[in-house]
Amino acid sequence: MIGRSAQEKVQSLPDLAPLIEAAQSSNVMMLSERAIDEILTLVPTERTIEASPAAPRTAQATLADPESHSPIGRTLAPVVSTETTPAPRRHGLSHYSLDDFPMEARDVDSEIEIHFDITGHSTTEGKMFDMKSFFSDRLRQIRQMMIVGSSLPRRPIGNSEAWRNRQRYSSTDYEVTLVGLVSETRWARSGNFNFVIEDETMQIRCSLKPPSGASNLHPALDGLMDDDVVGVSGHFLIRERDPLFLANDIHMPPLGRHSKATASEEEAVSAAFLSDAHVGSKTFLSPQWEKMIEWFRTDPLARTVKYFVLSGDGVDGVGIYPGQQRHLAITDLFNQYGELARLLEGLPDWVDLMILPGNHDAVRPAEPQPALDPEIQQDYSDAVFVGNPCDFSLHGVRILSYHGKSIDDFVAGLRSVTYSTPELAMMAMLERRHLAPSWGGKTPLSPEPEDRMVISTVPDIFVTGHVHGHYAGNYKGTTMIHSSTWQDQTDYQRMLGFQPKPCILTVVNLHTHATASIPFA
Ligand SMILES: [Fe+2]
Ligand SMILES: [Fe+2]
């Protein structure tokens, strides 16, 4: 049904199909002028697509379900042409100038230094003792960072010592600081944020009133992840029931402005970042891959690309989720890796490949994940296989690459993070100096005696993938990249209302840290 005032608006549309689809899916029965305006902000039009050719098309096509508490409605897959046209030269990226590259990548020797890779170094037996050691080590590492980096108002004391002296510490004159692992987070009806912190000695129940004027990213409003390590300062409230620790403030590890290392001018080469190719899936975007290979062969900018980092989910895998079989074009796992090898063979010989696993790959899912099996590696003539995460340097530029499975937990755990803003999860990881804090969530963790998911060194480039978005930016001095996928929207993503941003190669000049996002869709 359509309101009379809206008729004119509808008549001016070149194509009614997206509007009707969106209205039906959003359960809009009466197309008032306002409803049409709202839907049109979601339906991609020629004008909005043309306005941002490089930007991924976020084709949200329905209004959000008011019951869902999600700002995102269902989305429609964009109509993707299978015809390939050459990618436009330089993509208007005047800041990513060839003048910044005195040498070509083929003339620069490869320089990869691996700082951390679990491959061959996993020692856990998964016993209770290992779990204890894993969390104690995390607490020790991050508490030490807080003390050395002066992010606490005073030296912390142990929970049991504070508890013993709770009468004394119940006065606001005796503020005390504690550091521990977080659990049982919830908001009280009053708006206070309640949680438990636990150190080696005991658990203490805490309550934090959101400070007036606090930003949405303040933990009291945004939340904390289970098993985060935080500091709290405040005092005890002695009452008949269990005493409560009233936190005046919450303290995260230090994260100042990072000063990035750069490759020297003679080593001014680029690193290209991609993840989630999902080769073997029916929705792998084959023509667009050919277009990228053509770009590598013909575009002068490609001659600056020395490294190609594939951060997990290179193949779609087999048996990763129920019913996956019917979404597969290649149903044999080894054939999937064989096809990925064939596709990567198309890259010019001056490009060095680095391959990490992700949650779709044929290695243990528990993180840190080791590199792919030597049997699989045989298909690849020239690639460096590393684990996930991997901390490494290219020409002195420190890179932390993590597939990003824990973004699922950050979306569930923090109010600010959504699947369309993975960069907020990445910022949250840097702020808490941990890639995947929560045990028992969606990210399987291996309880190594040392917690290697702690971000001990702030990277110059931090890269993740997994949620099939795209982002290139900067956070407190670290170049942040959420690398793009080569898989079109899947049925599952369509059901969730998620629109991926496929076929964007992110390229970083290691000398200047200028970034270019090159679209091949
Ligand atoms: Fe993926
Ligand atoms: Fe993934």
XYZ file of N, CA, C and O in Angstrom, residues 175-237:
252
model
N 42.187 5.505 49.422
C 41.932 4.880 48.128
C 42.987 3.808 47.872
O 44.157 3.991 48.220
N 42.570 2.740 47.318
C 43.482 1.628 47.082
C 43.328 1.183 45.623
O 42.282 1.394 45.019
N 44.402 0.612 45.063
C 44.364 0.169 43.663
C 44.581 -1.337 43.586
O 45.489 -1.871 44.224
N 43.721 -1.980 42.820
C 43.805 -3.427 42.632
C 43.941 -3.714 41.135
O 43.483 -2.917 40.312
N 44.544 -4.838 40.812
C 44.624 -5.256 39.403
C 44.192 -6.712 39.322
O 44.629 -7.541 40.128
N 43.329 -7.028 38.368
C 42.900 -8.423 38.251
C 42.197 -8.720 36.949
O 42.030 -7.839 36.092
N 41.815 -9.970 36.835
C 41.092 -10.449 35.653
C 39.597 -10.236 35.864
O 39.067 -10.513 36.941
N 38.928 -9.799 34.825
C 37.515 -9.411 34.921
C 36.598 -10.604 34.643
O 36.877 -11.420 33.770
N 35.499 -10.660 35.409
C 34.434 -11.627 35.063
C 33.098 -11.067 35.539
O 33.047 -10.037 36.213
N 32.039 -11.760 35.201
C 30.671 -11.440 35.659
C 30.297 -9.971 35.437
O 29.817 -9.298 36.349
N 30.515 -9.486 34.249
C 30.174 -8.086 33.969
C 28.672 -7.947 33.738
O 28.054 -8.792 33.084
N 28.100 -6.905 34.291
C 26.706 -6.582 33.968
C 26.392 -5.164 34.443
O 27.061 -4.627 35.332
N 25.399 -4.586 33.832
C 24.978 -3.257 34.250
C 23.809 -3.385 35.219
O 22.856 -4.141 34.952
N 23.897 -2.664 36.328
C 22.787 -2.649 37.286
C 21.704 -1.724 36.753
O 21.951 -0.931 35.833
N 20.521 -1.821 37.314
C 19.427 -0.955 36.851
C 19.777 0.525 37.039
O 19.368 1.379 36.303
N 20.614 0.789 38.058
C 21.028 2.177 38.327
C 21.944 2.720 37.228
O 22.230 3.908 37.188
N 22.444 1.831 36.360
C 23.401 2.262 35.336
C 24.835 1.976 35.747
O 25.758 2.121 34.946
N 25.023 1.583 37.010
C 26.388 1.248 37.449
C 26.865 -0.023 36.749
O 26.078 -0.921 36.476
N 28.157 -0.065 36.481
C 28.742 -1.230 35.824
C 29.356 -2.116 36.902
O 30.250 -1.690 37.638
N 28.845 -3.329 37.020
C 29.313 -4.247 38.065
C 30.146 -5.367 37.467
O 29.835 -5.853 36.374
N 31.176 -5.753 38.165
C 32.025 -6.846 37.686
C 32.848 -7.383 38.852
O 32.874 -6.794 39.931
N 33.506 -8.492 38.585
C 34.363 -9.108 39.596
C 35.790 -9.025 39.094
O 36.030 -9.212 37.895
N 36.731 -8.692 39.977
C 38.119 -8.831 39.543
C 38.839 -9.833 40.455
O 38.593 -9.894 41.657
N 39.676 -10.607 39.808
C 40.325 -11.709 40.508
C 41.822 -11.663 40.258
O 42.257 -11.513 39.115
N 42.598 -11.764 41.337
C 44.045 -11.922 41.141
C 44.461 -13.287 41.676
O 43.596 -14.150 41.878
N 45.740 -13.488 41.941
C 46.218 -14.804 42.383
C 45.605 -15.189 43.724
O 45.608 -16.358 44.099
N 45.086 -14.190 44.465
C 44.671 -14.474 45.843
C 43.161 -14.633 46.020
O 42.721 -15.517 46.728
N 42.358 -13.806 45.419
C 40.902 -13.924 45.599
C 40.123 -13.031 44.633
O 40.711 -12.228 43.910
N 38.813 -13.200 44.664
C 37.917 -12.384 43.833
C 37.319 -11.252 44.663
O 37.028 -11.440 45.849
N 37.108 -10.113 44.049
C 36.438 -8.998 44.732
C 35.378 -8.427 43.794
O 35.627 -8.200 42.595
N 34.197 -8.215 44.360
C 33.085 -7.678 43.577
C 33.230 -6.153 43.502
O 33.458 -5.498 44.519
N 33.107 -5.605 42.301
C 33.313 -4.160 42.120
C 32.092 -3.522 41.460
O 31.344 -4.182 40.737
N 31.943 -2.243 41.703
C 30.893 -1.475 41.045
C 31.467 -0.127 40.639
O 32.182 0.515 41.408
N 31.180 0.262 39.410
C 31.726 1.518 38.876
C 30.588 2.366 38.328
O 29.818 1.918 37.472
N 30.511 3.584 38.843
C 29.486 4.509 38.339
C 30.069 5.222 37.123
O 31.182 5.755 37.219
N 29.367 5.235 36.001
C 29.943 5.931 34.844
C 30.210 7.399 35.180
O 29.319 8.083 35.677
N 31.435 7.867 34.980
C 31.734 9.272 35.278
C 30.886 10.175 34.392
O 30.582 9.806 33.256
N 30.508 11.339 34.936
C 29.675 12.218 34.105
C 30.506 12.703 32.921
O 31.691 13.014 33.057
N 29.887 12.708 31.776
C 30.574 13.159 30.563
C 31.508 12.115 29.969
O 32.291 12.423 29.069
N 31.455 10.872 30.483
C 32.334 9.825 29.945
C 31.951 9.516 28.502
O 30.775 9.570 28.145
N 32.967 9.201 27.690
C 32.682 8.867 26.293
C 32.067 7.472 26.236
O 32.179 6.687 27.180
N 31.441 7.175 25.098
C 30.818 5.860 24.927
C 31.826 4.723 24.989
O 31.455 3.581 25.142
N 33.116 5.088 24.812
C 34.143 4.044 24.834
C 34.681 3.806 26.239
O 35.528 2.941 26.445
N 34.224 4.595 27.208
C 34.641 4.364 28.594
C 34.123 2.984 29.023
O 32.973 2.644 28.746
N 34.976 2.189 29.706
C 34.540 0.833 30.065
C 33.216 0.783 30.835
O 32.476 -0.197 30.714
N 32.921 1.836 31.617
C 31.678 1.811 32.382
C 30.463 1.870 31.460
O 29.357 1.484 31.840
N 30.652 2.381 30.238
C 29.543 2.453 29.279
C 29.685 1.424 28.161
O 28.701 0.892 27.663
N 30.931 1.162 27.774
C 31.174 0.239 26.664
C 31.230 -1.214 27.141
O 30.930 -2.128 26.380
N 31.628 -1.415 28.398
C 31.762 -2.761 28.944
C 33.200 -3.225 28.953
O 34.105 -2.527 28.488
N 33.408 -4.392 29.513
C 34.733 -5.033 29.530
C 34.547 -6.447 29.008
O 33.452 -6.995 29.047
N 35.640 -7.001 28.522
C 35.591 -8.378 28.053
C 35.880 -9.307 29.230
O 36.675 -8.960 30.111
N 35.284 -10.478 29.226
C 35.639 -11.476 30.230
C 37.134 -11.730 30.137
O 37.672 -11.859 29.035
N 37.780 -11.806 31.273
C 39.210 -12.108 31.387
C 40.134 -10.986 30.921
O 41.328 -11.211 30.720
N 39.580 -9.795 30.749
C 40.423 -8.612 30.588
C 41.221 -8.410 31.862
O 40.732 -8.734 32.947
N 42.415 -7.836 31.720
C 43.154 -7.426 32.915
C 42.995 -5.915 33.053
O 43.346 -5.173 32.132
N 42.413 -5.485 34.168
C 42.246 -4.044 34.397
C 42.674 -3.688 35.816
O 42.763 -4.556 36.686
N 42.917 -2.405 36.025
C 43.165 -1.889 37.357
C 41.925 -1.124 37.808
O 41.212 -0.549 36.981
N 41.656 -1.151 39.105
C 40.576 -0.331 39.654
C 41.120 0.400 40.872
O 41.931 -0.152 41.623
N 40.679 1.639 41.051
C 41.038 2.321 42.286
C 39.756 2.814 42.932
O 38.820 3.232 42.245
N 39.714 2.711 44.257
C 38.503 3.101 44.982
C 38.593 2.633 46.417
O 39.688 2.492 46.961
N 37.431 2.347 47.000
C 37.417 1.906 48.400
C 36.260 0.952 48.635
O 35.360 0.843 47.786
N 36.296 0.277 49.785
C 35.240 -0.696 50.087
C 34.025 -0.005 50.676
O 34.132 0.985 51.409
N 32.887 -0.543 50.330
C 31.644 -0.128 50.975
C 31.256 -1.281 51.898
O 30.961 -2.389 51.429
